[in-house]
Each structure stands twice: as C-alpha cells, then as structure tokens.
PDB file of C-alpha atoms (C1' of nucleotides) in Angstrom:
ATOM      1  CA  MET L 134     -16.944 -26.115  -1.339  1.00 52.00           C
ATOM      2  CA  ASN L 135     -15.654 -26.728  -4.817  1.00 57.00           C
ATOM      3  CA  ASN L 136     -11.884 -26.753  -4.489  1.00 71.00           C
ATOM      4  CA  LYS L 137     -10.973 -26.412  -8.098  1.00 93.00           C
ATOM      5  CA  ILE L 138      -7.540 -25.563  -9.453  1.00 97.00           C
ATOM      6  CA  VAL L 139      -7.737 -23.064 -12.316  1.00 98.00           C
ATOM      7  CA  PHE L 140      -4.940 -22.232 -14.732  1.00 98.00           C
ATOM      8  CA  ILE L 141      -4.625 -18.457 -14.939  1.00 98.00           C
ATOM      9  CA  GLY L 142      -1.818 -17.882 -17.377  1.00 98.00           C
ATOM     10  CA  GLU L 143       1.792 -18.439 -18.248  1.00 98.00           C
ATOM     11  CA  LEU L 144       4.446 -15.932 -17.322  1.00 98.00           C
ATOM     12  CA  GLU L 145       8.131 -16.551 -16.732  1.00 97.00           C
ATOM     13  CA  HIS L 146       8.980 -13.302 -14.990  1.00 97.00           C
ATOM     14  CA  LEU L 147       6.353 -13.256 -12.266  1.00 98.00           C
ATOM     15  CA  SER L 148       7.556 -13.917  -8.736  1.00 98.00           C
ATOM     16  CA  LEU L 149       4.727 -14.608  -6.311  1.00 98.00           C
ATOM     17  CA  HIS L 150       7.074 -13.857  -3.441  1.00 98.00           C
ATOM     18  CA  ASP L 151       8.219 -10.502  -4.792  1.00 97.00           C
ATOM     19  CA  THR L 152       4.718  -9.529  -5.893  1.00 98.00           C
ATOM     20  CA  LEU L 153       2.637 -10.624  -2.914  1.00 98.00           C
ATOM     21  CA  ASP L 154       5.102  -9.542  -0.229  1.00 97.00           C
ATOM     22  CA  CYS L 155       6.529  -6.238  -1.434  1.00 97.00           C
ATOM     23  CA  GLY L 156       4.295  -3.974   0.599  1.00 97.00           C
ATOM     24  CA  GLN L 157       1.389  -3.498  -1.808  1.00 98.00           C
ATOM     25  CA  ALA L 158      -0.815  -6.277  -0.404  1.00 98.00           C
ATOM     26  CA  PHE L 159      -1.058  -7.250   3.244  1.00 98.00           C
ATOM     27  CA  ARG L 160      -3.072 -10.447   3.462  1.00 98.00           C
ATOM     28  CA  TRP L 161      -1.006 -13.101   1.648  1.00 98.00           C
ATOM     29  CA  LYS L 162       0.865 -15.734   3.609  1.00 98.00           C
ATOM     30  CA  GLU L 163       3.625 -17.831   2.108  1.00 97.00           C
ATOM     31  CA  ASN L 164       3.391 -21.577   2.670  1.00 97.00           C
ATOM     32  CA  SER L 165       6.404 -23.822   3.162  1.00 97.00           C
ATOM     33  CA  ASP L 166       6.161 -25.031  -0.450  1.00 97.00           C
ATOM     34  CA  GLY L 167       6.347 -21.485  -1.824  1.00 97.00           C
ATOM     35  CA  SER L 168       2.657 -21.166  -2.600  1.00 98.00           C
ATOM     36  CA  PHE L 169       0.616 -18.327  -1.114  1.00 98.00           C
ATOM     37  CA  SER L 170      -2.679 -18.486   0.759  1.00 98.00           C
ATOM     38  CA  GLY L 171      -5.105 -15.695   1.389  1.00 98.00           C
ATOM     39  CA  VAL L 172      -8.557 -14.279   0.791  1.00 98.00           C
ATOM     40  CA  ALA L 173      -9.516 -12.089  -2.141  1.00 98.00           C
ATOM     41  CA  PHE L 174     -12.773 -11.575  -4.028  1.00 97.00           C
ATOM     42  CA  ASN L 175     -14.477 -13.304  -1.130  1.00 95.00           C
ATOM     43  CA  LYS L 176     -12.658 -16.591  -1.685  1.00 96.00           C
ATOM     44  CA  ASN L 177      -9.995 -18.345   0.312  1.00 97.00           C
ATOM     45  CA  VAL L 178      -7.479 -19.411  -2.287  1.00 98.00           C
ATOM     46  CA  ARG L 179      -3.996 -20.774  -2.723  1.00 98.00           C
ATOM     47  CA  ILE L 180      -1.818 -19.441  -5.527  1.00 98.00           C
ATOM     48  CA  PHE L 181       1.173 -21.279  -6.929  1.00 98.00           C
ATOM     49  CA  LYS L 182       3.386 -21.554  -9.959  1.00 98.00           C
ATOM     50  CA  ASP L 183       4.434 -24.739 -11.734  1.00 98.00           C
ATOM     51  CA  GLY L 184       7.241 -23.710 -13.994  1.00 98.00           C
ATOM     52  CA  HIS L 185       5.915 -20.660 -15.748  1.00 98.00           C
ATOM     53  CA  ASN L 186       2.286 -21.622 -15.234  1.00 98.00           C
ATOM     54  CA  ILE L 187       0.223 -19.749 -12.684  1.00 98.00           C
ATOM     55  CA  TYR L 188      -2.615 -21.501 -10.858  1.00 98.00           C
ATOM     56  CA  VAL L 189      -5.257 -20.421  -8.377  1.00 98.00           C
ATOM     57  CA  ASP L 190      -6.679 -23.158  -6.185  1.00 98.00           C
ATOM     58  CA  GLY L 191     -10.183 -22.575  -4.847  1.00 97.00           C
ATOM     59  CA  ILE L 192     -12.000 -20.696  -7.609  1.00 97.00           C
ATOM     60  CA  GLU L 193     -14.234 -21.474 -10.597  1.00 96.00           C
ATOM     61  CA  GLU L 194     -13.223 -21.370 -14.235  1.00 96.00           C
ATOM     62  CA  CYS L 195     -15.430 -18.309 -14.724  1.00 96.00           C
ATOM     63  CA  ASP L 196     -13.303 -16.343 -12.254  1.00 96.00           C
ATOM     64  CA  LYS L 197     -10.249 -16.656 -14.449  1.00 97.00           C
ATOM     65  CA  ALA L 198     -10.527 -13.172 -15.957  1.00 97.00           C
ATOM     66  CA  VAL L 199     -10.683 -11.567 -12.511  1.00 98.00           C
ATOM     67  CA  TRP L 200      -7.446 -13.223 -11.472  1.00 98.00           C
ATOM     68  CA  ARG L 201      -5.692 -12.419 -14.733  1.00 98.00           C
ATOM     69  CA  ASP L 202      -6.687  -8.865 -14.011  1.00 98.00           C
ATOM     70  CA  TYR L 203      -5.465  -9.144 -10.419  1.00 98.00           C
ATOM     71  CA  PHE L 204      -1.960  -9.918 -11.654  1.00 98.00           C
ATOM     72  CA  ASP L 205      -2.234  -7.436 -14.518  1.00 98.00           C
ATOM     73  CA  LEU L 206      -1.288 -10.264 -16.870  1.00 98.00           C
ATOM     74  CA  ASP L 207      -2.180  -8.416 -20.050  1.00 97.00           C
ATOM     75  CA  ARG L 208       0.427  -5.703 -19.521  1.00 98.00           C
ATOM     76  CA  ASP L 209       3.886  -6.224 -21.017  1.00 98.00           C
ATOM     77  CA  TYR L 210       6.191  -5.765 -18.042  1.00 98.00           C
ATOM     78  CA  GLU L 211       9.299  -6.907 -19.907  1.00 98.00           C
ATOM     79  CA  ALA L 212       8.941  -4.043 -22.361  1.00 98.00           C
ATOM     80  CA  LEU L 213       8.303  -1.611 -19.522  1.00 98.00           C
ATOM     81  CA  LYS L 214      11.335  -2.762 -17.558  1.00 98.00           C
ATOM     82  CA  GLU L 215      13.562  -2.339 -20.589  1.00 98.00           C
ATOM     83  CA  ILE L 216      12.472   1.272 -20.820  1.00 98.00           C
ATOM     84  CA  PHE L 217      12.797   1.864 -17.063  1.00 98.00           C
ATOM     85  CA  LYS L 218      16.338   0.473 -17.049  1.00 98.00           C
ATOM     86  CA  GLN L 219      17.631   3.513 -18.893  1.00 98.00           C
ATOM     87  CA  ASN L 220      18.058   4.943 -15.419  1.00 98.00           C
ATOM     88  CA  PRO L 221      20.910   3.235 -13.522  1.00 97.00           C
ATOM     89  CA  PHE L 222      19.208   3.253 -10.121  1.00 97.00           C
ATOM     90  CA  MET L 223      16.026   1.888 -11.697  1.00 98.00           C
ATOM     91  CA  GLU L 224      18.149  -0.832 -13.238  1.00 98.00           C
ATOM     92  CA  LYS L 225      19.429  -1.853  -9.812  1.00 97.00           C
ATOM     93  CA  ALA L 226      15.948  -1.803  -8.330  1.00 98.00           C
ATOM     94  CA  ILE L 227      14.572  -3.983 -11.115  1.00 98.00           C
ATOM     95  CA  SER L 228      17.482  -6.418 -10.896  1.00 98.00           C
ATOM     96  CA  PHE L 229      16.909  -6.745  -7.156  1.00 97.00           C
ATOM     97  CA  ALA L 230      13.320  -7.991  -7.578  1.00 98.00           C
ATOM     98  CA  PRO L 231      12.495  -8.392 -11.275  1.00 98.00           C
ATOM     99  CA  GLY L 232       9.411 -10.514 -10.572  1.00 98.00           C
ATOM    100  CA  ILE L 233       7.333  -7.711  -9.051  1.00 98.00           C
ATOM    101  CA  ARG L 234       4.025  -6.848 -10.687  1.00 98.00           C
ATOM    102  CA  VAL L 235       1.594  -4.206  -9.474  1.00 98.00           C
ATOM    103  CA  LEU L 236      -1.628  -5.894  -8.415  1.00 98.00           C
ATOM    104  CA  LYS L 237      -5.126  -4.685  -9.114  1.00 98.00           C
ATOM    105  CA  GLN L 238      -6.690  -5.313  -5.757  1.00 98.00           C
ATOM    106  CA  GLU L 239     -10.212  -4.694  -4.535  1.00 98.00           C
ATOM    107  CA  GLY L 240     -10.910  -0.996  -4.169  1.00 98.00           C
ATOM    108  CA  PHE L 241     -12.495  -0.759  -0.753  1.00 98.00           C
ATOM    109  CA  GLU L 242      -9.998  -3.114   0.833  1.00 98.00           C
ATOM    110  CA  THR L 243      -7.117  -1.144  -0.653  1.00 98.00           C
ATOM    111  CA  ILE L 244      -8.438   2.177   0.616  1.00 98.00           C
ATOM    112  CA  ILE L 245      -8.917   0.944   4.174  1.00 99.00           C
ATOM    113  CA  SER L 246      -5.577  -0.876   4.130  1.00 98.00           C
ATOM    114  CA  PHE L 247      -3.649   2.221   3.149  1.00 98.00           C
ATOM    115  CA  ILE L 248      -5.492   4.361   5.674  1.00 98.00           C
ATOM    116  CA  ILE L 249      -4.153   1.909   8.230  1.00 98.00           C
ATOM    117  CA  SER L 250      -0.694   2.122   6.657  1.00 98.00           C
ATOM    118  CA  GLN L 251      -0.117   5.763   7.516  1.00 98.00           C
ATOM    119  CA  ASN L 252       2.751   6.433   9.939  1.00 98.00           C
ATOM    120  CA  ASN L 253       2.917   2.682  10.506  1.00 97.00           C
ATOM    121  CA  ASN L 254       5.150  -0.246   9.608  1.00 97.00           C
ATOM    122  CA  ILE L 255       4.275  -3.149   7.365  1.00 97.00           C
ATOM    123  CA  LYS L 256       4.379  -5.847  10.009  1.00 97.00           C
ATOM    124  CA  ARG L 257       1.938  -3.970  12.190  1.00 98.00           C
ATOM    125  CA  ILE L 258      -0.270  -3.044   9.233  1.00 98.00           C
ATOM    126  CA  LYS L 259      -0.674  -6.743   8.473  1.00 98.00           C
ATOM    127  CA  GLY L 260      -1.628  -7.504  12.065  1.00 98.00           C
ATOM    128  CA  ILE L 261      -4.240  -4.764  12.272  1.00 98.00           C
ATOM    129  CA  ILE L 262      -5.805  -5.806   8.955  1.00 98.00           C
ATOM    130  CA  GLU L 263      -5.912  -9.450   9.968  1.00 98.00           C
ATOM    131  CA  ASN L 264      -7.695  -8.572  13.189  1.00 98.00           C
ATOM    132  CA  LEU L 265     -10.074  -6.301  11.284  1.00 98.00           C
ATOM    133  CA  CYS L 266     -11.043  -9.240   9.074  1.00 98.00           C
ATOM    134  CA  ILE L 267     -11.408 -11.674  11.955  1.00 98.00           C
ATOM    135  CA  GLN L 268     -13.544  -9.231  13.936  1.00 98.00           C
ATOM    136  CA  PHE L 269     -15.760  -7.818  11.205  1.00 98.00           C
ATOM    137  CA  GLY L 270     -15.367  -9.998   8.115  1.00 98.00           C
ATOM    138  CA  GLU L 271     -17.236 -13.143   7.134  1.00 98.00           C
ATOM    139  CA  LYS L 272     -15.899 -16.636   7.604  1.00 98.00           C
ATOM    140  CA  VAL L 273     -14.508 -17.919   4.299  1.00 97.00           C
ATOM    141  CA  GLY L 274     -13.082 -21.413   4.487  1.00 95.00           C
ATOM    142  CA  ASP L 275     -10.675 -21.319   7.409  1.00 95.00           C
ATOM    143  CA  SER L 276     -10.116 -17.588   7.047  1.00 97.00           C
ATOM    144  CA  TYR L 277     -12.104 -14.344   6.879  1.00 98.00           C
ATOM    145  CA  SER L 278     -13.114 -11.950   4.136  1.00 98.00           C
ATOM    146  CA  PHE L 279     -12.292  -8.268   4.252  1.00 98.00           C
ATOM    147  CA  PRO L 280     -15.276  -6.508   5.861  1.00 98.00           C
ATOM    148  CA  ILE L 281     -17.636  -4.681   3.513  1.00 98.00           C
ATOM    149  CA  ALA L 282     -18.266  -0.934   3.717  1.00 98.00           C
ATOM    150  CA  GLU L 283     -21.797  -1.429   5.020  1.00 98.00           C
ATOM    151  CA  LYS L 284     -20.540  -3.425   7.985  1.00 98.00           C
ATOM    152  CA  LEU L 285     -17.835  -0.945   8.948  1.00 98.00           C
ATOM    153  CA  ALA L 286     -20.198   1.988   8.397  1.00 98.00           C
ATOM    154  CA  SER L 287     -22.472   0.563  11.099  1.00 98.00           C
ATOM    155  CA  LEU L 288     -19.698   0.800  13.690  1.00 98.00           C
ATOM    156  CA  THR L 289     -18.195   3.593  15.754  1.00 98.00           C
ATOM    157  CA  ALA L 290     -14.518   4.394  16.179  1.00 98.00           C
ATOM    158  CA  ASP L 291     -14.666   2.906  19.663  1.00 98.00           C
ATOM    159  CA  ASP L 292     -15.818  -0.411  18.231  1.00 98.00           C
ATOM    160  CA  LEU L 293     -12.449  -0.621  16.473  1.00 98.00           C
ATOM    161  CA  ALA L 294     -10.465  -0.137  19.687  1.00 98.00           C
ATOM    162  CA  PRO L 295      -9.461  -3.832  19.910  1.00 98.00           C
ATOM    163  CA  LEU L 296      -7.542  -3.435  16.643  1.00 98.00           C
ATOM    164  CA  LYS L 297      -5.057  -1.094  18.318  1.00 98.00           C
ATOM    165  CA  ALA L 298      -5.100   1.101  15.229  1.00 98.00           C
ATOM    166  CA  GLY L 299      -5.172   4.180  17.432  1.00 98.00           C
ATOM    167  CA  PHE L 300      -5.926   7.495  15.754  1.00 98.00           C
ATOM    168  CA  ARG L 301      -6.747   5.708  12.480  1.00 98.00           C
ATOM    169  CA  ASN L 302     -10.008   4.283  13.883  1.00 98.00           C
ATOM    170  CA  ARG L 303     -12.088   7.352  13.068  1.00 98.00           C
ATOM    171  CA  TYR L 304     -10.523   7.532   9.604  1.00 98.00           C
ATOM    172  CA  ILE L 305     -11.659   3.979   8.855  1.00 98.00           C
ATOM    173  CA  ILE L 306     -15.206   4.737   9.988  1.00 98.00           C
ATOM    174  CA  ASP L 307     -15.325   7.963   7.981  1.00 98.00           C
ATOM    175  CA  ALA L 308     -14.178   6.151   4.850  1.00 98.00           C
ATOM    176  CA  ALA L 309     -16.674   3.328   5.236  1.00 98.00           C
ATOM    177  CA  THR L 310     -19.512   5.764   5.942  1.00 98.00           C
ATOM    178  CA  LYS L 311     -18.854   8.007   2.949  1.00 98.00           C
ATOM    179  CA  ILE L 312     -18.285   5.104   0.583  1.00 98.00           C
ATOM    180  CA  HIS L 313     -21.377   3.227   1.736  1.00 98.00           C
ATOM    181  CA  SER L 314     -23.573   6.309   1.420  1.00 98.00           C
ATOM    182  CA  GLY L 315     -22.224   7.091  -2.028  1.00 98.00           C
ATOM    183  CA  GLU L 316     -20.831  10.443  -0.939  1.00 98.00           C
ATOM    184  CA  VAL L 317     -17.526   9.087  -2.203  1.00 98.00           C
ATOM    185  CA  ASN L 318     -18.032   7.314  -5.525  1.00 98.00           C
ATOM    186  CA  LEU L 319     -15.584   4.490  -6.113  1.00 98.00           C
ATOM    187  CA  ASN L 320     -16.778   3.721  -9.639  1.00 98.00           C
ATOM    188  CA  MET L 321     -15.465   7.001 -10.984  1.00 98.00           C
ATOM    189  CA  LEU L 322     -11.960   6.299  -9.684  1.00 98.00           C
ATOM    190  CA  TYR L 323     -11.162   3.910 -12.544  1.00 98.00           C
ATOM    191  CA  THR L 324     -11.622   6.434 -15.310  1.00 98.00           C
ATOM    192  CA  ALA L 325     -11.886   9.987 -13.962  1.00 98.00           C
ATOM    193  CA  PRO L 326      -9.059  12.435 -14.616  1.00 98.00           C
ATOM    194  CA  ILE L 327      -6.465  11.618 -12.002  1.00 98.00           C
ATOM    195  CA  GLU L 328      -6.792  14.923 -10.155  1.00 97.00           C
ATOM    196  CA  GLU L 329     -10.544  14.417  -9.806  1.00 97.00           C
ATOM    197  CA  ALA L 330     -10.035  10.855  -8.609  1.00 98.00           C
ATOM    198  CA  ARG L 331      -7.537  12.006  -6.007  1.00 98.00           C
ATOM    199  CA  ASN L 332      -9.863  14.737  -4.778  1.00 98.00           C
ATOM    200  CA  GLU L 333     -12.762  12.294  -4.558  1.00 98.00           C
ATOM    201  CA  LEU L 334     -10.767  10.086  -2.187  1.00 98.00           C
ATOM    202  CA  MET L 335      -9.473  13.069  -0.227  1.00 98.00           C
ATOM    203  CA  LYS L 336     -13.042  13.880   0.815  1.00 98.00           C
ATOM    204  CA  ILE L 337     -12.390  11.193   3.398  1.00 98.00           C
ATOM    205  CA  VAL L 338     -10.873  12.409   6.676  1.00 98.00           C
ATOM    206  CA  GLY L 339      -7.539  10.684   7.019  1.00 98.00           C
ATOM    207  CA  ILE L 340      -6.805  10.385   3.305  1.00 98.00           C
ATOM    208  CA  GLY L 341      -4.234  12.790   1.956  1.00 98.00           C
ATOM    209  CA  ARG L 342      -2.326  12.676  -1.295  1.00 98.00           C
ATOM    210  CA  LYS L 343      -0.131   9.693  -0.452  1.00 98.00           C
ATOM    211  CA  VAL L 344      -2.898   7.371   0.730  1.00 98.00           C
ATOM    212  CA  ALA L 345      -5.041   8.471  -2.209  1.00 98.00           C
ATOM    213  CA  ASP L 346      -2.264   7.624  -4.646  1.00 98.00           C
ATOM    214  CA  CYS L 347      -1.645   4.201  -3.094  1.00 98.00           C
ATOM    215  CA  SER L 348      -5.365   3.443  -3.244  1.00 98.00           C
ATOM    216  CA  LEU L 349      -5.593   4.461  -6.889  1.00 98.00           C
ATOM    217  CA  LEU L 350      -2.446   2.604  -7.901  1.00 98.00           C
ATOM    218  CA  PHE L 351      -3.032  -0.673  -6.083  1.00 98.00           C
ATOM    219  CA  GLY L 352      -6.821  -0.719  -6.002  1.00 98.00           C
ATOM    220  CA  PHE L 353      -7.901   0.917  -9.228  1.00 98.00           C
ATOM    221  CA  ASN L 354      -5.079   0.199 -11.652  1.00 96.00           C
ATOM    222  CA  ARG L 355      -4.120   3.865 -12.007  1.00 98.00           C
ATOM    223  CA  VAL L 356      -0.485   3.201 -12.866  1.00 98.00           C
ATOM    224  CA  GLU L 357       0.283   6.882 -13.423  1.00 98.00           C
ATOM    225  CA  CYS L 358       0.076   7.477  -9.654  1.00 98.00           C
ATOM    226  CA  TYR L 359       3.437   7.736  -7.908  1.00 98.00           C
ATOM    227  CA  PRO L 360       2.881   7.489  -4.144  1.00 98.00           C
ATOM    228  CA  VAL L 361       5.607   9.293  -2.206  1.00 97.00           C
ATOM    229  CA  ASP L 362       6.263   7.768   1.206  1.00 95.00           C
ATOM    230  CA  VAL L 363       9.341   8.181   3.404  1.00 93.00           C
ATOM    231  CA  TRP L 364      11.356   5.722   1.296  1.00 94.00           C
ATOM    232  CA  ILE L 365      10.455   7.232  -2.046  1.00 96.00           C
ATOM    233  CA  LYS L 366      11.260  10.648  -0.578  1.00 95.00           C
ATOM    234  CA  ARG L 367      14.815   9.442  -0.038  1.00 93.00           C
ATOM    235  CA  VAL L 368      14.989   7.914  -3.504  1.00 95.00           C
ATOM    236  CA  ASP L 369      13.746  11.131  -5.098  1.00 95.00           C
ATOM    237  CA  ALA L 370      16.109  13.309  -3.085  1.00 93.00           C
ATOM    238  CA  HIS L 371      19.188  11.344  -4.135  1.00 93.00           C
ATOM    239  CA  PHE L 372      18.366  10.021  -7.587  1.00 95.00           C
ATOM    240  CA  PHE L 373      15.590  12.192  -9.043  1.00 96.00           C
ATOM    241  CA  PRO L 374      16.213  15.671  -7.600  1.00 93.00           C
ATOM    242  CA  ASP L 375      14.829  17.302 -10.756  1.00 93.00           C
ATOM    243  CA  GLY L 376      11.788  15.045 -11.012  1.00 94.00           C
ATOM    244  CA  LEU L 377      11.209  11.752 -12.785  1.00 97.00           C
ATOM    245  CA  PRO L 378      12.548  11.255 -16.306  1.00 97.00           C
ATOM    246  CA  GLU L 379       9.822  11.364 -18.934  1.00 98.00           C
ATOM    247  CA  TYR L 380      10.028   7.691 -19.769  1.00 98.00           C
ATOM    248  CA  LEU L 381       8.982   6.822 -16.202  1.00 98.00           C
ATOM    249  CA  VAL L 382       5.999   9.147 -16.018  1.00 98.00           C
ATOM    250  CA  PRO L 383       3.195   7.240 -17.824  1.00 98.00           C
ATOM    251  CA  GLU L 384       3.610   4.152 -15.590  1.00 98.00           C
ATOM    252  CA  ALA L 385       5.355   5.891 -12.701  1.00 98.00           C
ATOM    253  CA  GLY L 386       3.457   3.799 -10.187  1.00 98.00           C
ATOM    254  CA  ILE L 387       4.944   0.579 -11.495  1.00 98.00           C
ATOM    255  CA  ALA L 388       8.428   2.087 -11.392  1.00 98.00           C
ATOM    256  CA  GLN L 389       7.662   3.273  -7.878  1.00 98.00           C
ATOM    257  CA  GLN L 390       6.994  -0.260  -6.642  1.00 98.00           C
ATOM    258  CA  TYR L 391      10.411  -1.491  -7.774  1.00 98.00           C
ATOM    259  CA  LEU L 392      12.041   1.551  -6.178  1.00 98.00           C
ATOM    260  CA  PHE L 393      10.104   1.243  -2.939  1.00 98.00           C
ATOM    261  CA  HIS L 394      10.873  -2.429  -2.454  1.00 98.00           C
ATOM    262  CA  TYR L 395      14.555  -2.004  -3.283  1.00 97.00           C
ATOM    263  CA  ALA L 396      15.018   1.042  -1.064  1.00 96.00           C
ATOM    264  CA  ARG L 397      13.162  -0.506   1.852  1.00 95.00           C
ATOM    265  CA  VAL L 398      14.554  -4.044   1.788  1.00 95.00           C
ATOM    266  CA  CYS L 399      18.058  -3.832   0.319  1.00 94.00           C
ATOM    267  CA  PRO L 400      20.646  -2.247   2.640  1.00 86.00           C
ATOM    268  CA  GLU L 401      22.888  -1.711  -0.362  1.00 89.00           C
ATOM    269  CA  ALA L 402      20.493   0.738  -1.972  1.00 90.00           C
ATOM    270  CA  PHE L 403      21.763   3.687   0.053  1.00 87.00           C
ATOM    271  CA  SER L 404      25.191   2.330   0.946  1.00 79.00           C
ATOM    272  CA  PHE L 405      26.844   5.338  -0.670  1.00 71.00           C
ATOM    273  CA  LEU L 406      25.554   7.411   2.231  1.00 65.00           C
ATOM    274  CA  ASP L 407      27.986   5.643   4.581  1.00 53.00           C
ATOM    275  CA  LYS L 408      30.926   7.230   2.841  1.00 41.00           C
ATOM    276  CA  GLU L 409      30.659  10.363   4.925  1.00 36.00           C
TER     277      GLU L 409
ATOM    278  C1'  DA Q 158      14.487   7.518  26.987  1.00 71.82           C
ATOM    279  C1'  DC Q 159      14.527   8.328  21.932  1.00 71.82           C
ATOM    280  C1'  DC Q 160      13.495   7.372  17.089  1.00 71.82           C
ATOM    281  C1'  DC Q 161      11.020   5.379  13.399  1.00 71.82           C
ATOM    282  C1'  DA Q 162       7.208   3.323  10.592  1.00 71.82           C
ATOM    283  C1'  DG Q 163       4.096   3.018   2.846  1.00 71.82           C
ATOM    284  C1'  DG Q 164       0.925  10.346   6.826  1.00 71.82           C
ATOM    285  C1'  DG Q 165      -2.806  13.472   7.950  1.00 71.82           C
ATOM    286  C1'  DT Q 166      -4.874  17.174  10.517  1.00 71.82           C
ATOM    287  C1'  DA Q 167      -5.066  21.308  12.796  1.00 71.82           C
ATOM    288  C1'  DA Q 168      -2.911  25.138  14.500  1.00 71.82           C
ATOM    289  C1'  DC Q 169       0.335  27.910  14.031  1.00 71.82           C
ATOM    290  C1'  DT Q 170       3.582  31.717  11.678  1.00 71.82           C
TER     291       DT Q 170
ATOM    292  C1'  DA K 187       1.454  28.903   1.603  1.00 71.82           C
ATOM    293  C1'  DG K 188       4.801  26.868   4.103  1.00 71.82           C
ATOM    294  C1'  DT K 189       6.252  24.786   8.786  1.00 71.82           C
ATOM    295  C1'  DT K 190       5.241  22.029  13.162  1.00 71.82           C
ATOM    296  C1'  DA K 191       3.162  19.560  17.189  1.00 71.82           C
ATOM    297  C1'  DC K 192       0.331  15.986  17.741  1.00 71.82           C
ATOM    298  C1'  DC K 193      -1.876  11.907  16.769  1.00 71.82           C
ATOM    299  C1'  DA K 194      -1.730   5.583  19.023  1.00 71.82           C
ATOM    300  C1'  DT K 195       1.040   1.737  18.894  1.00 71.82           C
ATOM    301  C1'  DG K 196       4.897  -1.395  18.886  1.00 71.82           C
ATOM    302  C1'  DG K 197       9.669  -2.484  17.708  1.00 71.82           C
ATOM    303  C1'  DG K 198      14.558  -1.315  17.544  1.00 71.82           C
TER     304       DG K 198
END
DNA sequence: ACCCAGGGTAACT
DNA sequence: AGTTACCATGGG
C-alpha cells in the first residue's frame, strides 16, 4: 500500500477533536498524539493538523478534492458563526466548541449509522457500528470498511443478531434492500426539494423524520436540515420556543450541531434549571 | 427496580 | 390527528 501524506488545506478554526467526536461520525479514533485514525471512502487513513495545515495520511493526491469536501472546506464557517452569534445561547454553544464543522460523510454509511442511533447512546452506537464493519465489511489495512448495501441486502435480520442492535436489525436490512434495489434512490437526495428527499428516505421502515434529517445533513450536505433529537428538543423548548430565528434557518443544520454538542456535553448549558 | 439514550411503529383514543 | 405502549440493549 502507498502510504502517502496529502495536504488537504489550511484552516485555523478546524478542531479535529470537536469535529470528529461530536456525535456526527462514529468511526474515528483519537490517537495519543491528537491525530485521528479511521476508515472512510474505503481507505484506512490518519488525519492530523500541523499548525493550521490539515493532512490525510494514506490517500493519493487525486483524492484531495474528496477530503476537502468531507470537511466542507469551501464553506466560510467564520462568517456563518458571526451571524449565528446574534443569539446569546448560540454564542455560548459556538464558544464551547468553535472548531466544529459539519462533515459530508458517505451516504449509505450515514443512513445505516443513524438508523442504529435511534433510542440509543453514542458509546453503544459506536460499538454496534464497529462490529458491523468487522463482521460484514472488507479488510482495509488493519481495519474494516463499512459494508456495502449489496452485502447487507443479502442478509436477514437474524444474521445481525451478534451486533446486539435489537429491534434495529430489521430496519438495517430494509434500508440496505431498498437502496440496493433502487427502490430508494440516493442520488436524488443531494438536490431534490428537501421534502421529497425526506420522503424518499422515509420509505425505509425504521426511518422517521429525525433519522432522515440526520442522514441528509451529515451524509448529503443538506445543511438546511435541523434534526430534532431529545437534546435539541430541550434546547428548542427553552431557547427557541417560537421557532428558530430567520438567520439560523438557511444553515440550521450547522447551527444544530453546535447546539447539540454543547447541550449534550456541557453541564453548564442547562444549569439555570437547577434554580428551582 | 427504574430511567435514559442523536426514535419509530403500530395501536389506540 | 394527537397520544402511548412497545420495541432490544447496556449503563447509570
């Protein structure tokens, strides 16, 4: 294997830690030196920063555009954050983890991952996905690729029993089957009107609005999607009872990721609730 | 023993 | 059309 280190881009305000471990991706592992290892686009890579420079170790020069896309490097997050900060709670959320960027991950992997995420916690989601890859993926370096739709479509729900994903097993199989057959068309999800895209994904048993929105946001770069999970429900109830302000709406999904991470990780976020 | 986790489905009013 | 039990599993 050609273990080449490729320069991806230069960006001061990108934190690999905040971005790769804020609950949008589940397969990255932090190394002791602060770099991250994992498998994406069928390659086992290591990502690290040197100063402001971002590097991916283990790819070819021609893959550079894919990885720039993965980190959404051509979007101006600093300008976005300035706009978002008009809201005081948003300002706190951004200050807590300013280096977050919303990734553009692989579509199929994202869909299956967020099916697994439902009524589940992040630690366990990671474990189930890792076992899914080991069991049904292909060996890539010293790790495993995410299984392709064709492979999962050839299985039954019972075949997934070792994953301990419980009631989600049949959802995974239904998704893989409909995607592999073309009954659910992933290509349209990038550009279709958002309601149509959501409905396309919701043809799959086990995908409702929330999982559809997470899939579209993290897997298809649909930044207008605002997935509402239990944490965002709390945020909305206390800080956006009348809906999101207009300046958050066009990229609501990006705002959502700052809010989600802050609400979930920082105990201070809802400390005002203790005053009762 | 009870409650919760990046929810969805089916079966109720 | 709006609620609610139930769905597997593991951790607090």
